[in-house]
XYZ file of C-alpha atoms in Angstrom:
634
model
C 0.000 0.000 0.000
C 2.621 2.318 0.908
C 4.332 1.587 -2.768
C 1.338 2.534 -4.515
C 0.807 5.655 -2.509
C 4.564 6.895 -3.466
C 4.485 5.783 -7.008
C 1.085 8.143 -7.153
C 2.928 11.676 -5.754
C 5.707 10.625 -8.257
C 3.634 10.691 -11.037
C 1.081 14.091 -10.037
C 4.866 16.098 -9.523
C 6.110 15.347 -13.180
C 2.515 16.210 -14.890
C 2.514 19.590 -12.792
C 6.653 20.341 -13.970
C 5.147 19.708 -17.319
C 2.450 21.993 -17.596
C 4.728 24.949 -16.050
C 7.611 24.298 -18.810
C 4.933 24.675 -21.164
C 3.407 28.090 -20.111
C 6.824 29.495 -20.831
C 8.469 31.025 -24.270
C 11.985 30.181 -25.701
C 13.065 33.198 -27.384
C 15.743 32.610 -30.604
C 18.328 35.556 -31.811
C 17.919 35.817 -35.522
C 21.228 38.193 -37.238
C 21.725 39.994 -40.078
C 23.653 37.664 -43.197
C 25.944 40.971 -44.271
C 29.111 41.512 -41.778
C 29.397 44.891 -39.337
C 33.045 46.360 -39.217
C 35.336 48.623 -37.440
C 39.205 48.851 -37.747
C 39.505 45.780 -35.785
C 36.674 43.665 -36.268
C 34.236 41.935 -37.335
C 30.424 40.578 -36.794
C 26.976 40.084 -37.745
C 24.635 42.217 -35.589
C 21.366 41.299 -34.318
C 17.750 41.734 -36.072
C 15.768 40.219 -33.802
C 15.725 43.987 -31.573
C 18.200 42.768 -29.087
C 21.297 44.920 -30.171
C 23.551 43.881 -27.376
C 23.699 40.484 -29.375
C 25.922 39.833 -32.570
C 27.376 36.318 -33.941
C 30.566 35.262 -35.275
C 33.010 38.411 -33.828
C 36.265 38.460 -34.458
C 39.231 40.388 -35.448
C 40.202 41.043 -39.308
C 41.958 38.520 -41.399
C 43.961 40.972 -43.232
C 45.841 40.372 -46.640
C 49.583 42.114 -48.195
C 49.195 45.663 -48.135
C 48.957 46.981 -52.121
C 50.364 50.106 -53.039
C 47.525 52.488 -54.794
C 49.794 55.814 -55.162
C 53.584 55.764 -55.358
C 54.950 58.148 -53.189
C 57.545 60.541 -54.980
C 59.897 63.723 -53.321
C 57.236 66.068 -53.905
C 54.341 64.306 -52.398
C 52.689 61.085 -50.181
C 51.521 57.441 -51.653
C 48.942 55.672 -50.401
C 48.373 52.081 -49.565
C 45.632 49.169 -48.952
C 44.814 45.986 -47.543
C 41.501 43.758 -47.351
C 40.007 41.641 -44.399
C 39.437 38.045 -46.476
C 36.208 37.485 -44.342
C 34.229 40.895 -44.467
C 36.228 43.206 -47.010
C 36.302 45.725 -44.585
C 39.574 48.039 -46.193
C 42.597 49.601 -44.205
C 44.126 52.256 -45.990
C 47.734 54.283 -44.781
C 50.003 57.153 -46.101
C 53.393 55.970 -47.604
C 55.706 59.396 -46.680
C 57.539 60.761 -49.402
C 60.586 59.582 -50.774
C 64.012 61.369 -48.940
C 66.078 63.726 -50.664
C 69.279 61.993 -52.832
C 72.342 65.382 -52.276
C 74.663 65.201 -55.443
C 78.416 66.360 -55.221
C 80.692 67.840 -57.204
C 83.677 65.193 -58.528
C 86.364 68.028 -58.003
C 87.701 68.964 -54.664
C 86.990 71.919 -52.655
C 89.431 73.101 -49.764
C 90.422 75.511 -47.051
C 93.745 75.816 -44.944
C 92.537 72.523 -43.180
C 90.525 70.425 -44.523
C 89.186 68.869 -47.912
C 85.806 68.397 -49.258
C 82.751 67.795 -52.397
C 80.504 70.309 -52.435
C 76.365 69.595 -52.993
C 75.655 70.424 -56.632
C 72.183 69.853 -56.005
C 70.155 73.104 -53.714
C 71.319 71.603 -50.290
C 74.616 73.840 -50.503
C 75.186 72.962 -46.517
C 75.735 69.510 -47.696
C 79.477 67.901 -47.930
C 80.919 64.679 -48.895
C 84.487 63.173 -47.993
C 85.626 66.175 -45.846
C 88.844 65.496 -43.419
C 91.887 67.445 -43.014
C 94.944 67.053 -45.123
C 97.254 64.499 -45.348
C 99.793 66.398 -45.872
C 103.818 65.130 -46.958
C 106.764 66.480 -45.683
C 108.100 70.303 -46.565
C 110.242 70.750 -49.581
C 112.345 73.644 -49.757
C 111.605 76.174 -52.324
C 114.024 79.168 -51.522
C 116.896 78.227 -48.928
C 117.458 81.032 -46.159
C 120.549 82.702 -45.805
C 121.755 85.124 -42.966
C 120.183 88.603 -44.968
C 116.890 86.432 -46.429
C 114.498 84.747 -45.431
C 113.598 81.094 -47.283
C 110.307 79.246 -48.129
C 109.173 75.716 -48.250
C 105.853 74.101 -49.118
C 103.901 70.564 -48.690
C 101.095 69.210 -50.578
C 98.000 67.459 -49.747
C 98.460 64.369 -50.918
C 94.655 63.416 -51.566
C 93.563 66.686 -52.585
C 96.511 69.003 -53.963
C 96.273 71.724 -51.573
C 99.521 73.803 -51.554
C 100.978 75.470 -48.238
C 103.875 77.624 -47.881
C 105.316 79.045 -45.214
C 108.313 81.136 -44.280
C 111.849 79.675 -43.203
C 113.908 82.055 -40.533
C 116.969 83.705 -41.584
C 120.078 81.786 -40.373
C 121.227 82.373 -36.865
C 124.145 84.216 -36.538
C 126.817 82.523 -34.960
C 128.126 83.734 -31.725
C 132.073 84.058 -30.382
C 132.371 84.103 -26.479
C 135.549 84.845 -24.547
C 137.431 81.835 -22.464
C 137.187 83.356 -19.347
C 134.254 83.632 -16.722
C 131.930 86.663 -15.926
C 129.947 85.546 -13.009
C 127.604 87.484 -10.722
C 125.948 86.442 -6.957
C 124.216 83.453 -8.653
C 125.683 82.502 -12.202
C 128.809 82.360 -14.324
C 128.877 82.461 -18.229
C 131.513 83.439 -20.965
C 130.357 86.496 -22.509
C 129.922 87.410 -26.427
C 133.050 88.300 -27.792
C 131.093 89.184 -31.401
C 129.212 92.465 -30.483
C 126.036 90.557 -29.490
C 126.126 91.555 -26.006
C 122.608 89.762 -24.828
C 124.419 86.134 -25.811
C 126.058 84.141 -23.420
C 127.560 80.575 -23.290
C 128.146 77.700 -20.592
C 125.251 80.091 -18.521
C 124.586 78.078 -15.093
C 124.554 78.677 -11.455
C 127.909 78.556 -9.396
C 128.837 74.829 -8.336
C 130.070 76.297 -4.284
C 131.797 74.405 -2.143
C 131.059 74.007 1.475
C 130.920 77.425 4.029
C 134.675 78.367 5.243
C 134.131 80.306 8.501
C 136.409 83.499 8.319
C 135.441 85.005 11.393
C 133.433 83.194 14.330
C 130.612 84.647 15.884
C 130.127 85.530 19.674
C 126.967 87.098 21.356
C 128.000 90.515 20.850
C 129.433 90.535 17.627
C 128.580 88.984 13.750
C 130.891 86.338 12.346
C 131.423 86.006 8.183
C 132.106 82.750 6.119
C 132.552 82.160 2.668
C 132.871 79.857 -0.409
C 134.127 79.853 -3.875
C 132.610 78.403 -7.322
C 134.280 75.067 -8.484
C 134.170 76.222 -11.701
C 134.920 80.014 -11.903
C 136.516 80.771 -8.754
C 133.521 83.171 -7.602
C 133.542 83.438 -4.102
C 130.614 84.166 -1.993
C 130.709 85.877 1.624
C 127.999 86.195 4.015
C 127.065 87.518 7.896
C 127.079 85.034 10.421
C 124.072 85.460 12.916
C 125.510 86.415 16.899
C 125.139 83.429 18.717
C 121.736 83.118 20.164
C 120.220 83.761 23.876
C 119.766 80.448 25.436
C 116.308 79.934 26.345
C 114.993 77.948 29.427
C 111.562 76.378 29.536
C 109.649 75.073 32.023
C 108.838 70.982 32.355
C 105.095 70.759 32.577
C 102.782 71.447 29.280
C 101.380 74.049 28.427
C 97.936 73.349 25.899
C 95.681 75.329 23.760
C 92.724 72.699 21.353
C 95.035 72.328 19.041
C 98.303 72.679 20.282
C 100.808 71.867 23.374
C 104.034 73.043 24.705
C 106.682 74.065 26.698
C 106.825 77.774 27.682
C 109.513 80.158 28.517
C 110.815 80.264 31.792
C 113.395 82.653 30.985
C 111.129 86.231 30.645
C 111.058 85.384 27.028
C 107.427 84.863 26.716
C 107.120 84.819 22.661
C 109.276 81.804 23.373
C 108.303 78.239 23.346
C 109.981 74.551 23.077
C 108.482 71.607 21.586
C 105.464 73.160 20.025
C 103.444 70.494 17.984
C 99.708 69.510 17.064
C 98.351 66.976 19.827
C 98.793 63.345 18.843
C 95.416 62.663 20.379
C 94.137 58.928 20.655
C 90.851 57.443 19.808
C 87.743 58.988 20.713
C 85.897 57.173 23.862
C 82.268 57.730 24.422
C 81.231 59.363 27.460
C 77.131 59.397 27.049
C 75.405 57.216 24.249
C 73.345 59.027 21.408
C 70.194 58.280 21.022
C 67.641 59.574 19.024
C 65.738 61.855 21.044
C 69.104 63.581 22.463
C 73.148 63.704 21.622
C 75.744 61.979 22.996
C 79.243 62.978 24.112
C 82.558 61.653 23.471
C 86.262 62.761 24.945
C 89.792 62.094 23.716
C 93.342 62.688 24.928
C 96.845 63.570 23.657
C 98.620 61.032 24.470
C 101.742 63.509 24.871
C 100.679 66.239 27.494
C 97.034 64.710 28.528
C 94.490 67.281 27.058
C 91.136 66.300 26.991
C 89.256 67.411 24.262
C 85.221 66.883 24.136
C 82.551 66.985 22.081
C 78.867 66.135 21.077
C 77.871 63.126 19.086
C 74.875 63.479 17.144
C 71.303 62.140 17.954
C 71.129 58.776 16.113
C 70.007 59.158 12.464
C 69.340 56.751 9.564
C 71.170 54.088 9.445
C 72.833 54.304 6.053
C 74.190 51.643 3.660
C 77.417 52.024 1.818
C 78.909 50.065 -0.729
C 81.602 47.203 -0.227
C 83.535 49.013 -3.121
C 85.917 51.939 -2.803
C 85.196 54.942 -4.482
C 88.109 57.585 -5.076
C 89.411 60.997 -6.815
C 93.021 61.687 -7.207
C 92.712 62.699 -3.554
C 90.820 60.551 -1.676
C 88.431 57.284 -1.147
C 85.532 56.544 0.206
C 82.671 53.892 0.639
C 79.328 55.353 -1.453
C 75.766 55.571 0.157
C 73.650 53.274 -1.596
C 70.611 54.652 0.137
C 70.200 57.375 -1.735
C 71.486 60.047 0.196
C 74.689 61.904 -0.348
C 76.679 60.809 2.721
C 79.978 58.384 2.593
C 81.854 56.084 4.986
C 85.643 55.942 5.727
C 86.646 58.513 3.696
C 90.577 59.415 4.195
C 93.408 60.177 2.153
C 95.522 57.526 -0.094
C 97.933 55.931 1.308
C 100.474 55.917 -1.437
C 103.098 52.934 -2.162
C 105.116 53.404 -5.377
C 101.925 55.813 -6.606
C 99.374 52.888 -5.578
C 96.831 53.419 -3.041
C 97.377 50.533 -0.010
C 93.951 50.963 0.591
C 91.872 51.247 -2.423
C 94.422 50.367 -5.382
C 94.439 53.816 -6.693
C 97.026 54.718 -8.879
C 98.460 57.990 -9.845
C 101.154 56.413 -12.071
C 100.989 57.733 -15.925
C 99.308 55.560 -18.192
C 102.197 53.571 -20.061
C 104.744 54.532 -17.264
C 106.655 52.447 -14.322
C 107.529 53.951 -11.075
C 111.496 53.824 -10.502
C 112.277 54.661 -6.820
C 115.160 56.687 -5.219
C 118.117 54.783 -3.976
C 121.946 53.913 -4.726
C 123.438 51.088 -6.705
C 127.361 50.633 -8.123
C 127.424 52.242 -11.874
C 129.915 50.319 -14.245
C 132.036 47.513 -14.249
C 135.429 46.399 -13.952
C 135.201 43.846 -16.743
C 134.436 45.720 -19.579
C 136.220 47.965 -21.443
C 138.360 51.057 -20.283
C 134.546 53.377 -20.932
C 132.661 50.796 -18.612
C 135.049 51.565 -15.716
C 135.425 52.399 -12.921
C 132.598 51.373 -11.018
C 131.377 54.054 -8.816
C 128.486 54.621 -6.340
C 126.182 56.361 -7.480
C 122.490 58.190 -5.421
C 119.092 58.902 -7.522
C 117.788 60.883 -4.724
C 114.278 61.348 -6.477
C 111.812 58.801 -7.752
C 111.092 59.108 -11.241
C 108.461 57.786 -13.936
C 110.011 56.045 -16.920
C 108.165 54.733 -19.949
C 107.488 51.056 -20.054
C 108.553 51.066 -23.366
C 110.845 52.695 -26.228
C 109.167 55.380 -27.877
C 106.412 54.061 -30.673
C 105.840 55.084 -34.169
C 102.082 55.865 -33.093
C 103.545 58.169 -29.618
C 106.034 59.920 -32.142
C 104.369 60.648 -35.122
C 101.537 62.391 -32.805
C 103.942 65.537 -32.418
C 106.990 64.642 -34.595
C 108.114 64.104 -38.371
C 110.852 61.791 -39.708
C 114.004 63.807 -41.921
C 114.703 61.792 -44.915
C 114.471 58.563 -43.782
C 111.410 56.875 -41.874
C 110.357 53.685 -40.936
C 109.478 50.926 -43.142
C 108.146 47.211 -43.493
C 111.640 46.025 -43.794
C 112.991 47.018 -40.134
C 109.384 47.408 -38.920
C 106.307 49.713 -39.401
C 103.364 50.236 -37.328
C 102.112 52.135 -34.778
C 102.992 49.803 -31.496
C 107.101 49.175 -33.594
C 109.454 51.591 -31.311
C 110.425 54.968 -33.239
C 113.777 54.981 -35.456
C 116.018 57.424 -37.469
C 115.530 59.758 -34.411
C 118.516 61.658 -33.926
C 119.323 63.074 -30.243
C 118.247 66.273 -31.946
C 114.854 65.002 -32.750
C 114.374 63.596 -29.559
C 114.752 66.728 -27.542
C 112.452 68.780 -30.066
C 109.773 65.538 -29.335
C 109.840 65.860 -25.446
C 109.450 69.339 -25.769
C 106.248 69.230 -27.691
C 104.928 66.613 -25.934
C 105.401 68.419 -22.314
C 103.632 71.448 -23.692
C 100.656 69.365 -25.857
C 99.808 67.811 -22.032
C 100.444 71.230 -19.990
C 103.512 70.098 -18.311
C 106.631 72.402 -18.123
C 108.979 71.828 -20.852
C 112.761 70.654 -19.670
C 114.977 71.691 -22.828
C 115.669 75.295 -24.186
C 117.823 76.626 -26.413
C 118.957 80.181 -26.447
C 116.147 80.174 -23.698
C 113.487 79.690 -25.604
C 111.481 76.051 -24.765
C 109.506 76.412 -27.984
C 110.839 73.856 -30.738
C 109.301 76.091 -32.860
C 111.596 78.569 -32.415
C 114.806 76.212 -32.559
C 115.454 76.575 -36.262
C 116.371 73.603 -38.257
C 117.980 70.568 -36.774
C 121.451 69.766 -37.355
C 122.199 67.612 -40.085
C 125.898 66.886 -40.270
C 129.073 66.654 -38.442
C 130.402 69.995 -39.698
C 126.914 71.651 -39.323
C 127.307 75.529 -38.300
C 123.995 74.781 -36.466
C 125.396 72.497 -34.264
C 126.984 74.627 -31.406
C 123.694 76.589 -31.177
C 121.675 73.028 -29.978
C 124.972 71.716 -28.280
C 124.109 74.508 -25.701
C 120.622 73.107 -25.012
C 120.061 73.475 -21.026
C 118.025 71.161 -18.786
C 115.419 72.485 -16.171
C 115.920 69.074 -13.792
C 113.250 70.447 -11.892
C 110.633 70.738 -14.968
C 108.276 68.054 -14.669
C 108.326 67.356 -18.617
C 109.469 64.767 -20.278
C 113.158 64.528 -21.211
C 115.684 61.754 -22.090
C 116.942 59.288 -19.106
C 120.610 60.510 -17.715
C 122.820 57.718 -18.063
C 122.533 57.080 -14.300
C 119.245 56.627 -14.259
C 119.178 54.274 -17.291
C 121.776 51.952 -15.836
C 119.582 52.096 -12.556
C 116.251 51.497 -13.966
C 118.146 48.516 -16.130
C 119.596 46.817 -13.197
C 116.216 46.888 -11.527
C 116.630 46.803 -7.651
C 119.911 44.675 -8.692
C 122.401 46.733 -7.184
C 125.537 44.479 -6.958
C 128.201 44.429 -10.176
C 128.812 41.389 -10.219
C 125.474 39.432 -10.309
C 123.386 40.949 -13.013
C 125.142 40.989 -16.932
C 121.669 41.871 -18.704
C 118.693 43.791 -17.821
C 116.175 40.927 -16.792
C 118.533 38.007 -16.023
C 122.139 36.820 -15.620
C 121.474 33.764 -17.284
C 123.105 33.847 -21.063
C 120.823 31.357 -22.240
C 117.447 32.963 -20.995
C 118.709 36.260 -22.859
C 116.154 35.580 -25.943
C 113.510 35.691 -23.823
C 114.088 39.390 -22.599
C 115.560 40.676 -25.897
C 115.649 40.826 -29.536
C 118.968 40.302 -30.958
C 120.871 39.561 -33.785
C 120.373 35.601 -32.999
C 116.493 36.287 -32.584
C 115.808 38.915 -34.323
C 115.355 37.941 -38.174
C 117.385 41.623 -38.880
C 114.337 43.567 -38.161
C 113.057 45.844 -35.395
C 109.620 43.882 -33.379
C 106.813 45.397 -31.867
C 107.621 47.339 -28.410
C 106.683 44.686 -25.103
C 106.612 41.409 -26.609
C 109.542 39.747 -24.541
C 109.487 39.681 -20.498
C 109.966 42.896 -18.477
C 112.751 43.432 -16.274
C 111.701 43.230 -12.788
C 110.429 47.167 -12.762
C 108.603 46.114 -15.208
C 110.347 48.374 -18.305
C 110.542 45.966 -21.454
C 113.466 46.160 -24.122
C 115.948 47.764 -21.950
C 118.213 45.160 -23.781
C 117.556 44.706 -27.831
C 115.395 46.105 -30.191
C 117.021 49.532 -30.535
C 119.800 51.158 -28.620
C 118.596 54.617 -26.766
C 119.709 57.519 -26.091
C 120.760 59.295 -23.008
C 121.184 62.935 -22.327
C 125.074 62.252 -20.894
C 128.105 63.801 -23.416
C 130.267 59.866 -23.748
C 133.476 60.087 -21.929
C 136.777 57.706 -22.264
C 135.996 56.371 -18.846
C 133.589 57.559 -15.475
C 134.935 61.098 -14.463
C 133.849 60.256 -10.748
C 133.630 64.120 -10.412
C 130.224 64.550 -12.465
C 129.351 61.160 -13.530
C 129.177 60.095 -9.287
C 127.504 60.774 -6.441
C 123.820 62.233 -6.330
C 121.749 62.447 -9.470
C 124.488 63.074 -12.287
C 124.427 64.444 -15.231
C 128.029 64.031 -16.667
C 129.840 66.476 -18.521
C 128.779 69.664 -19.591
C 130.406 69.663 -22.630
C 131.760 66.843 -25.549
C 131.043 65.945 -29.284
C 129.002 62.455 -28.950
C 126.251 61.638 -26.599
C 125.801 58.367 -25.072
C 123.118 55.289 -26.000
C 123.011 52.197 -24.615
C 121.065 49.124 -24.390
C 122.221 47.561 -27.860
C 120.127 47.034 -30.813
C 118.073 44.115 -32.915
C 121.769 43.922 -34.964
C 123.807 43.556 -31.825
C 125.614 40.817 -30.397
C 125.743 39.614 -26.715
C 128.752 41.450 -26.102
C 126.854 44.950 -26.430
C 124.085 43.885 -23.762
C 125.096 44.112 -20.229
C 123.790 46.654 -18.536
C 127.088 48.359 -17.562
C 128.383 48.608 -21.650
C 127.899 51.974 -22.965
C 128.515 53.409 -26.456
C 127.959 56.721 -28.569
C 126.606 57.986 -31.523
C 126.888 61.806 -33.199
C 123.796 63.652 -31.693
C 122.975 64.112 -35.171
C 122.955 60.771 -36.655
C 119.219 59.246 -37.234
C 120.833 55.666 -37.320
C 120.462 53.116 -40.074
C 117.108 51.602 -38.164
C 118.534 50.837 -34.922
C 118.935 53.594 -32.639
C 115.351 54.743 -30.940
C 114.475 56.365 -27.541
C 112.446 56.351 -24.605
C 111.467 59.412 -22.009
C 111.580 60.238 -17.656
C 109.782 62.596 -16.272
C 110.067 63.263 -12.387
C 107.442 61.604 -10.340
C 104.474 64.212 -8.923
């Protein structure tokens, strides 16, 4: 009974879901069969009134765009492409076409430069311009002592002509043997009516003070000393003999000073005056931040206490692990964002590096030598090699890593009639040859004033190379007695040539013994080749500058690839006199100057460090004989 009752309510709730599905309406979107567009799609909209409806949206099937206007100079193009569904067209502006400049097939030039000028309207327009590459000067008119000369170069790419004026020859000056000297200098004065010329100028070479009269407390003394050279003698005043202070044993302090004061009535007096050598600082109250701290230190020579405030605790900041620096200083950057740093100090120098940071104020291309004393020479060599002497370099200086390039020369410098070529060697990083002594004093020169440094050479005191004249060119050359007498500022921090002191020092390298080092590098014969290039090594050509192993200062080819010049007059053997002691320069006078090092043509016998050779400061050298430069250390 109970089935039957259930099976009954079963039945009366589907008839009554029946009837209510059927008292209700499906409604059924009908759309339009033509396509709706915009520039991105597609659709068929609704018809049936509800317009929020639309079928079969989405985006255009575009096709290759098809030019319908070519664009020209004077005006735009047009072009098309169609959606392969609805046709709906995208069309876009092609810009014109850019302006083609023409130029004129002849050359058109200034004092400078080289260039093709626009044929077309754009007359601003050029093609090719550069300066001139110009050859060397060929004399047109030679100058004589009454006359001036001429000489001209050409551009070799576009034919440009220059000329220029060449200064009447110098006149060439007689001096008498003996000295005329005043307080400071000596010279030998012009015997030829040109009173302004002098020769041999150069301040008196005194010996040590003689006392001639002692001085007591009542009365002056005098002393005196004579020139080496001229006999000058000098006599001054010597100060009464001072008032012996006394001073008492306790400290006297201001902040930034201590020491002892006079005891004596002498109150402007004081002993042992010096800034306090304080400790560190100790805090005496924490910051915070709400109020300031304090902290105290003391001198740990006379016990002042000095105090002061430490700032309310602020934000924290962070700094970089990295050091930065300025020729100056270093320091640890905020990388917060605010403009604070931490442990900022002074370098602490080592051979011009930075302990601290690694800073270094060494030239680009340059090694450090230090100051110090070796033995100069050698007692197995020949009679010019001896005797071995000490000998001081009392300041550090910066020497250049390498000989002199083609690249470093030719910046400043032309060759004479002979330059480098692929034969010995030709490129920028091959070391500069047929570069006479000459040359190479007219190169330092214009290097030291191209980087603002103060020239070392003059002649007739004038540091301009400009203003030299022409070089000498042969041994009997009238023009040679006028550079013979080029002077040396040793105190101009220019370039210059290496003495032959400090050659033979930066050669031997911290090796300061005769006897142990033969060659700049090594003692070792058969480990030679790998330091130098010569004649067994060599293939009879110069190489490229710092392909072998440094010496141990780190200066390549001191031995091999070309001989060098010094600045030193050669002598028959060491006069002890000027070639010894502290920072020589050798004689002031001679016909040859020295070079040493040997050359790519050389044999072992010319490579120890002690040998030393000469050349005629005018001779350019069949491809062997090069340079390199000093300058003194900031």
């Amino acid at each position: 009974m109970k089935k039957q009752i259930g099976l009954f309510t079963a039945i009366l709730f589907a008839v009554s879901i029946l009837m209510v599905s059927c008292s209700q309406e499906v409604h059924e979107h009908t759309f339009a069969e033509e396509w709706t567009s915009d520039e991105t799609n597609h659709w068929h909209a609704a018809t049936c009134g509800r317009t929020t409806e639309v079928s079969g949206k989405e985006e255009h099937s575009f096709g290759e765009w098809v030019e319908t206007k070519a664009a020209t100079e004077e005006e735009a193009g047009c072009k098309e492409r169609v959606c392969d569904v609805c046709k709906y067209k995208d069309i876009e502006v092609i810009e014109k076409l850019a302006h083609t400049h023409t130029f004129a097939s002849e050359w058109t030039s200034d004092e400078k430069k080289h260039w093709y000028a626009a044929t077309c309207e754009h007359t601003t327009e050029v093609s090719g311009k550069a300066e001139h590459a110009f050859g060397n000067w060929t004399t047109t008119k030679a100058a004589t002592e009454d006359a001036e000369g001429t000489r001209e170069r050409s551009c070799s790419v576009c034919e440009y002509k220059v000329t220029e004026a060449i200064e009447k020859l110098a006149h060439t000056h007689k001096f008498a043997e003996e000295w005329t000297s005043d307080e400071t200098y000596h010279w030998h004065s012009a015997t030829c009516g040109h009173t302004t010329e002098v020769s041999g100028k150069a301040e008196h070479a005194f010996g040590n003070w003689t006392t001639t009269k002692a001085a007591t407390e009542e009365a002056e003394g005098t002393r005196e000393r004579s020139c080496s050279v001229c006999g000058y003698t000098a006599r001054e005043a010597i100060e009464k003999l001072a008032h012996t202070h006394k001073f008492a044993s306790e400290w006297t302090s201001n902040e930034t000073n201590h020491w002892h004061a006079s005891t004596c009535g002498h109150t402007t007096e004081v002993s042992g005056k010096a800034t306090h050598s304080f400790g560190e600082w100790t805090v005496t109250k924490e910051a915070t931040e709400e109020a300031e701290g304090t902290r105290e230190r003391s001198c740990s020579v006379c016990g002042y206490t000095a105090t002061e405030a430490i700032e309310k605790l602020a934000h924290t900041h962070k700094f970089a692990s990295e050091w930065t620096s300025n020729e100056t200083n270093h320091w640890h950057a905020a990388t917060c964002g605010h403009d604070v740093t931490d442990s900022k100090a002074e370098h602490s120098f080592f051979n011009e590096v930075c302990t601290i940071c690694k800073y270094s104020r060494i030239s680009e291309g340059f090694v450090l030598i230090p100051a110090g004393t070796f033995q100069m020479g050698s007692n197995k060599g020949s009679d010019s090699d001896k005797p071995v002497h000490k000998v001081t370099i009392t300041k550090p200086f910066y020497m250049g890593k390498y000989e002199v390039t083609q690249a470093e020369y030719e910046k400043y410098c032309s060759y004479g009639d002979d330059s480098p070529s692929s034969s010995k060697g030709d490129g920028d990083n091959y070391p500069a040859y047929y570069v006479s002594w000459y040359d190479a004093l007219v190169y330092c020169n214009k290097r030291s004033m191209a980087e603002g440094l103060t020239p070392c050479y003059s002649i007739s005191g004038n540091t301009d190379p400009a203003k030299w004249g022409e070089l000498p060119t042969a041994e009997d050359d009238p023009l040679r007695d006028t550079w013979n007498a080029v002077e040396c500022n040793w105190n101009a921090n220019g370039y210059r040539l290496p003495t032959e002191a400090e050659w033979e020092y930066a050669a031997r390298a911290g090796d300061n013994t005769v006897a142990s080092l033969t060659y700049s590098g090594t003692s070792n014969v058969n480990k030679l080749g790998e330091y130098a290039w010569y004649s067994s090594n060599s293939n009879k050509t110069t190489h490229e500058v710092g392909k072998k192993l440094p010496n141990a200062y780190g200066l390549y080819d001191m031995n091999g690839n070309l001989w060098e010049w010094c600045w030193n007059w050669f002598t028959d053997c060491y006069d002890i006199e000027v070639e010894g002691g502290s920072d020589p320069t050798g004689a002031s006078s001679g016909s040859l100057r020295v070079r040493r090092g040997g050359g790519w043509s050389n044999g072992l016998d010319n490579f120890a460090v002690s040998f030393r050779t000469y050349s005629d400061p005018y001779y350019h050298g069949n491809g062997y004989l090069g340079f390199r430069v000093v300058r003194l250390a900031n």
